Amino acid sequence: MDRYAVIGNPVAHSKSPQIHAEFARQTGELLIYSALLSPIDGFAMTVAEFIQAGGKGANVTVPFKLEAFELGHRLSDRAKAAGAVNTLSFIDGVMIGDNTDGVGLVRDIISNLDFDIKDRRVLLLGAGGAARGVMLPLLNESPASITVANRTVARALELADHFSSQGRIKAMRFDELAREKFDLVINATAASLGGDALPISVEVFAENALAYDMMYGKDEMPFLKLADEAGARIADGLGMLVEQAAESFFIWRGVRPDTIPILKQMRGY
Ligand code: NDP
């Protein structure tokens, strides 16, 4: 059977094996998908050993997405724009890097949450790898504007500058945000990981806004709590996780799985 894996450190908590097992069952594809713990300083070796053992592809998670980008012999446009790789395919000795995180987010927002991004004012909180990875897929949906705000303002400026030729993008400090309202507010910071609140107010949410936290599986998510108090619709990042997995599965197997059943199963309804 063809072998696939998610490579990370830590990786035991990853839901990817469960998701891909369900995709394989649903589509009748014969494959094994496991979680592979890589030493922090041994990512390239882990990948080489996995290929040697018959690996056909891998998802890459924290903290190796940048290393996977360096390792890829060929990179998709999405990977180049993101500056990071979360999906590797090993084909005839060639390592191909792609990035499905951004398309996963956009698909969750548009298809699962039925929210049209076109002509909407988007606020992207954070300027790390995840934020960068979603910029191009968001821009492809022709939003009215994208505003990037980050704790370290220089990184927000850099990110906005990098994509400035492709849409109306600006960078702001958190404390400047109260002056404007946004239709779609995406938390791409790691603040929810530690249960930290962001220094933003309920004022940023426009009427009928959607608030999206890329984090998932946490009981306490201060960003979503704030958005809820503001009357916004709220969504966590589980849908993004499942959608990015489906896109990886499609790259590897040429078959697109139905994401709705696994999302329902994972949400417990
Ligand atoms: P990075 O480490 O690359 O970036 C972290 C970002 O969070 C930076 O912008 C950083 O700001 C900011 N940040 C961290 N802590 C705080 C805090 N306490 N207050 C304010 N800002 C903070 O991480 P990633 O971009 O890779 O990941 C970000 C989040 O997205 C994570 O929670 C991750 O789990 C999630 N994610 C979810 C996915 C999914 O499928 N659902 C896929 C990918 C990521 P600064 O620059 O100032 O340090």
Coordinates of C-alpha atoms and ligand atoms in Angstrom, one line a residue:
M1 CA 0.0 0.0 0.0
D2 CA 1.2 3.6 -0.7
R3 CA 2.5 5.3 2.4
Y4 CA 1.9 8.9 3.5
A5 CA 2.6 10.7 6.8
V6 CA 2.4 13.9 8.6
I7 CA 5.9 14.9 9.8
G8 CA 6.2 17.3 12.8
N9 CA 7.6 17.8 16.3
P10 CA 5.5 17.4 18.3
V11 CA 3.1 15.3 16.1
A12 CA 1.3 12.9 18.4
H13 CA -1.7 15.3 18.8
S14 CA -2.2 15.6 15.0
K15 CA -5.6 14.8 13.7
S16 CA -4.3 14.3 10.1
P17 CA -4.0 10.4 10.4
Q18 CA -7.7 10.2 11.4
I19 CA -8.8 12.6 8.6
H20 CA -6.8 10.8 5.9
A21 CA -8.0 7.4 7.1
E22 CA -11.5 8.6 6.7
F23 CA -10.8 10.1 3.2
A24 CA -9.2 6.7 2.1
R25 CA -12.2 4.7 3.4
Q26 CA -14.6 7.1 1.7
T27 CA -12.9 7.1 -1.7
G28 CA -11.7 3.4 -1.6
E29 CA -8.1 4.5 -2.0
L30 CA -5.6 2.0 -0.6
L31 CA -3.1 3.8 1.5
I32 CA -1.5 4.0 5.0
Y33 CA -1.2 7.4 6.6
S34 CA 0.7 7.8 9.9
A35 CA 2.2 10.4 12.2
L36 CA 6.0 10.7 12.0
L37 CA 8.0 12.4 14.7
S38 CA 11.1 14.1 13.4
P39 CA 14.0 15.3 15.5
I40 CA 14.1 19.1 15.4
D41 CA 17.5 19.0 13.7
G42 CA 16.7 16.0 11.5
F43 CA 13.9 16.9 9.1
A44 CA 15.7 16.2 5.9
M45 CA 16.9 12.8 7.2
T46 CA 13.4 11.9 8.3
V47 CA 12.1 12.7 4.9
A48 CA 14.9 10.7 3.2
E49 CA 14.2 7.7 5.4
F50 CA 10.5 7.9 4.7
I51 CA 11.0 8.0 0.9
Q52 CA 13.4 5.0 1.3
A53 CA 10.7 3.1 3.1
G54 CA 8.3 3.7 0.3
G55 CA 6.7 7.1 1.2
K56 CA 4.8 8.7 -1.6
G57 CA 3.9 12.0 0.1
A58 CA 3.9 13.9 3.4
N59 CA 2.2 16.7 5.1
V60 CA 4.5 18.9 7.0
T61 CA 3.6 20.7 10.2
V62 CA 5.2 22.8 13.0
P63 CA 8.1 23.6 12.9
F64 CA 9.2 22.2 9.5
K65 CA 7.2 24.1 6.9
L66 CA 10.1 26.5 6.0
E67 CA 12.6 23.6 5.9
A68 CA 10.2 21.7 3.6
F69 CA 10.1 24.8 1.3
E70 CA 14.0 24.7 1.1
L71 CA 14.0 20.9 0.5
G72 CA 11.5 20.8 -2.4
H73 CA 13.1 20.4 -5.9
R74 CA 10.0 21.9 -7.5
L75 CA 7.5 24.3 -5.8
S76 CA 3.9 25.2 -6.8
D77 CA 3.0 28.9 -7.1
R78 CA 1.0 28.5 -3.9
A79 CA 4.1 27.3 -2.1
K80 CA 6.2 30.1 -3.5
A81 CA 3.6 32.7 -2.5
A82 CA 3.4 31.3 1.0
G83 CA 7.1 30.8 1.4
A84 CA 6.3 27.5 3.1
V85 CA 5.4 24.0 2.2
N86 CA 2.8 21.8 4.0
T87 CA 2.5 19.1 1.3
L88 CA 5.3 17.1 -0.3
S89 CA 4.9 14.6 -3.1
F90 CA 7.7 12.2 -3.9
I91 CA 7.5 11.3 -7.6
D92 CA 10.3 9.4 -9.4
G93 CA 13.1 10.9 -7.3
V94 CA 11.6 14.4 -7.5
M95 CA 10.3 16.2 -4.4
I96 CA 7.4 18.5 -5.2
G97 CA 6.3 21.1 -2.6
D98 CA 2.9 22.7 -2.4
N99 CA 0.9 24.6 0.2
T100 CA -2.7 23.8 0.8
D101 CA -3.3 25.8 4.0
G102 CA -4.6 28.9 2.2
V103 CA -6.9 27.2 -0.1
G104 CA -8.2 25.1 2.9
L105 CA -9.1 28.3 4.7
V106 CA -10.8 29.9 1.8
R107 CA -12.7 26.8 0.9
D108 CA -13.9 26.5 4.5
I109 CA -15.1 30.1 4.6
I110 CA -16.8 30.1 1.2
S111 CA -18.2 26.5 0.9
N112 CA -18.7 25.3 4.4
L113 CA -19.6 28.7 6.1
D114 CA -21.3 30.1 3.0
F115 CA -19.5 33.4 3.3
D116 CA -18.6 35.3 0.1
I117 CA -15.2 37.1 0.4
K118 CA -15.6 39.2 -2.7
D119 CA -15.8 42.9 -2.0
R120 CA -15.6 42.4 1.7
R121 CA -13.2 44.2 4.1
V122 CA -10.8 41.6 5.5
L123 CA -8.8 41.9 8.7
L124 CA -5.9 39.5 9.0
L125 CA -4.5 39.3 12.6
G126 CA -0.9 37.9 12.6
A127 CA 2.0 38.0 10.2
G128 CA 3.6 34.6 10.7
G129 CA 3.7 31.6 8.4
A130 CA -0.1 30.9 8.5
A131 CA -0.9 34.6 7.7
R132 CA 1.5 34.7 4.8
G133 CA 0.1 31.4 3.4
V134 CA -3.4 32.6 3.2
M135 CA -2.7 36.0 1.6
L136 CA -2.7 34.8 -2.1
P137 CA -5.8 32.6 -1.8
L138 CA -7.6 35.5 -0.1
L139 CA -6.5 38.0 -2.7
N140 CA -7.7 35.6 -5.4
E141 CA -11.3 36.0 -4.1
S142 CA -11.1 39.8 -4.8
P143 CA -11.9 41.2 -1.3
A144 CA -12.4 45.0 -1.1
S145 CA -9.2 45.3 1.0
I146 CA -7.0 43.3 3.3
T147 CA -5.6 44.9 6.5
V148 CA -2.8 43.1 8.3
A149 CA -2.3 43.7 12.0
N150 CA 0.4 42.1 14.0
R151 CA 2.0 42.5 17.5
T152 CA 5.4 43.1 15.8
V153 CA 4.3 45.8 13.4
A154 CA 7.4 45.5 11.2
R155 CA 6.3 42.0 10.2
A156 CA 2.8 43.3 9.2
L157 CA 4.4 46.0 7.1
E158 CA 6.7 43.4 5.4
L159 CA 3.8 41.1 4.7
A160 CA 1.6 43.9 3.3
D161 CA 4.5 45.2 1.2
H162 CA 5.2 41.7 -0.2
F163 CA 1.7 41.3 -1.7
S164 CA 1.0 45.0 -2.3
S165 CA 1.0 44.7 -6.1
Q166 CA -1.9 42.2 -5.9
G167 CA -4.6 44.1 -4.2
R168 CA -5.5 46.8 -1.7
I169 CA -3.4 45.8 1.3
K170 CA -2.3 47.8 4.3
A171 CA -0.6 47.2 7.6
M172 CA -1.8 48.6 11.0
R173 CA -0.9 48.4 14.6
F174 CA -3.5 46.7 16.9
D175 CA -4.2 50.1 18.5
E176 CA -5.1 51.7 15.2
L177 CA -7.8 49.1 14.4
A178 CA -10.7 50.7 16.3
R179 CA -11.0 53.3 13.6
E180 CA -12.3 50.8 11.0
K181 CA -14.8 48.0 10.7
F182 CA -14.3 44.6 8.9
D183 CA -16.6 42.0 7.4
L184 CA -14.2 39.1 7.8
V185 CA -11.7 39.0 10.7
I186 CA -9.3 36.1 10.7
N187 CA -7.1 35.3 13.7
A188 CA -3.9 33.9 12.3
T189 CA -1.9 34.6 15.4
A190 CA -0.8 31.9 17.8
A191 CA -2.4 33.8 20.7
S192 CA -5.3 31.4 21.1
L193 CA -2.7 28.6 21.6
G194 CA -1.9 30.0 25.0
G195 CA -5.4 31.2 25.7
D196 CA -4.3 34.9 25.3
A197 CA -6.6 37.7 24.2
L198 CA -5.6 40.0 21.5
P199 CA -5.7 43.8 22.1
I200 CA -8.6 44.5 19.8
S201 CA -12.1 45.7 20.6
V202 CA -15.6 44.7 19.6
E203 CA -15.6 47.8 17.4
V204 CA -13.6 46.0 14.6
F205 CA -16.5 43.7 13.7
A206 CA -18.9 45.1 11.1
E207 CA -22.6 44.1 11.1
N208 CA -22.9 40.4 10.0
A209 CA -19.1 39.9 10.3
L210 CA -17.6 36.5 10.3
A211 CA -14.8 35.9 12.9
Y212 CA -12.5 33.0 12.1
D213 CA -9.8 31.6 14.4
M214 CA -7.4 29.3 12.7
M215 CA -6.9 27.6 16.1
Y216 CA -9.1 24.7 16.9
G217 CA -9.8 22.2 19.8
K218 CA -9.4 24.7 22.6
D219 CA -12.1 25.3 25.1
E220 CA -11.1 28.8 25.8
M221 CA -10.6 31.0 22.7
P222 CA -10.7 34.6 23.8
F223 CA -10.8 36.0 20.2
L224 CA -14.0 34.0 19.4
K225 CA -15.5 35.0 22.8
L226 CA -15.0 38.7 21.9
A227 CA -16.4 38.2 18.4
D228 CA -19.4 36.4 19.9
E229 CA -20.0 39.3 22.3
A230 CA -19.8 41.7 19.3
G231 CA -22.6 39.7 17.6
A232 CA -20.4 38.3 14.9
R233 CA -20.7 34.8 13.5
I234 CA -17.8 32.6 14.7
A235 CA -15.8 29.7 13.4
D236 CA -12.7 27.8 14.6
G237 CA -10.0 26.3 12.3
L238 CA -11.2 22.7 12.2
G239 CA -12.8 23.2 8.8
M240 CA -9.5 24.7 7.5
L241 CA -7.6 21.7 8.8
V242 CA -10.0 19.2 7.1
E243 CA -10.1 21.3 3.8
Q244 CA -6.3 21.6 3.6
A245 CA -6.1 17.8 4.2
A246 CA -8.6 17.2 1.4
E247 CA -6.5 19.3 -1.0
S248 CA -3.4 17.3 -0.1
F249 CA -5.3 14.1 -0.7
F250 CA -6.4 15.4 -4.1
I251 CA -2.8 16.3 -5.0
W252 CA -1.6 12.8 -4.1
R253 CA -4.5 10.6 -5.3
G254 CA -6.3 12.7 -7.9
V255 CA -9.6 12.1 -6.0
R256 CA -11.4 14.8 -4.0
P257 CA -12.9 13.5 -0.8
D258 CA -16.2 14.8 0.7
T259 CA -15.2 16.8 3.7
I260 CA -18.6 17.2 5.3
P261 CA -19.0 13.8 6.9
I262 CA -15.6 13.9 8.6
L263 CA -16.2 17.5 9.8
K264 CA -19.5 16.4 11.3
Q265 CA -17.9 13.4 12.9
M266 CA -15.1 15.5 14.4
R267 CA -17.5 18.1 15.7
G268 CA -19.6 15.3 17.2
Y269 CA -22.8 15.8 15.3
Ligands
NDP1 P1 4.1 31.6 13.5 O1 4.9 31.2 14.7 O2 4.7 31.6 12.2 O3 3.4 33.1 13.8 C1 2.8 33.4 15.0 C2 2.0 34.7 14.9 O4 1.3 34.8 16.1 C3 2.9 35.9 14.8 O5 2.2 36.9 14.0 C4 3.0 36.4 16.2 O6 3.3 37.7 16.3 C5 1.6 36.1 16.7 N1 1.5 35.9 18.2 C6 2.0 34.8 18.9 N2 1.6 34.9 20.2 C7 0.9 36.1 20.3 C8 0.3 36.7 21.3 N3 0.3 36.2 22.6 N4 -0.4 37.9 21.1 C9 -0.4 38.4 19.8 N5 0.2 37.8 18.8 C10 0.8 36.7 19.0 O7 2.8 30.6 13.6 P2 1.8 30.2 12.4 O8 1.6 31.4 11.6 O9 2.4 29.0 11.7 O10 0.5 29.7 13.1 C11 -0.4 30.7 13.7 C12 -1.7 29.9 14.2 O11 -2.4 29.4 13.1 C13 -1.4 28.8 15.1 O12 -2.3 28.9 16.2 C14 -1.6 27.6 14.3 O13 -2.1 26.5 15.1 C15 -2.7 28.0 13.4 N6 -2.8 27.2 12.1 C16 -3.9 26.5 11.9 C17 -4.0 25.8 10.7 C18 -5.3 25.0 10.5 O14 -5.3 24.1 9.6 N7 -6.4 25.2 11.2 C19 -3.0 25.7 9.7 C20 -1.8 26.5 10.0 C21 -1.8 27.3 11.2 P3 4.8 38.3 16.4 O15 5.2 38.4 14.9 O16 4.7 39.6 17.0 O17 5.6 37.3 17.1

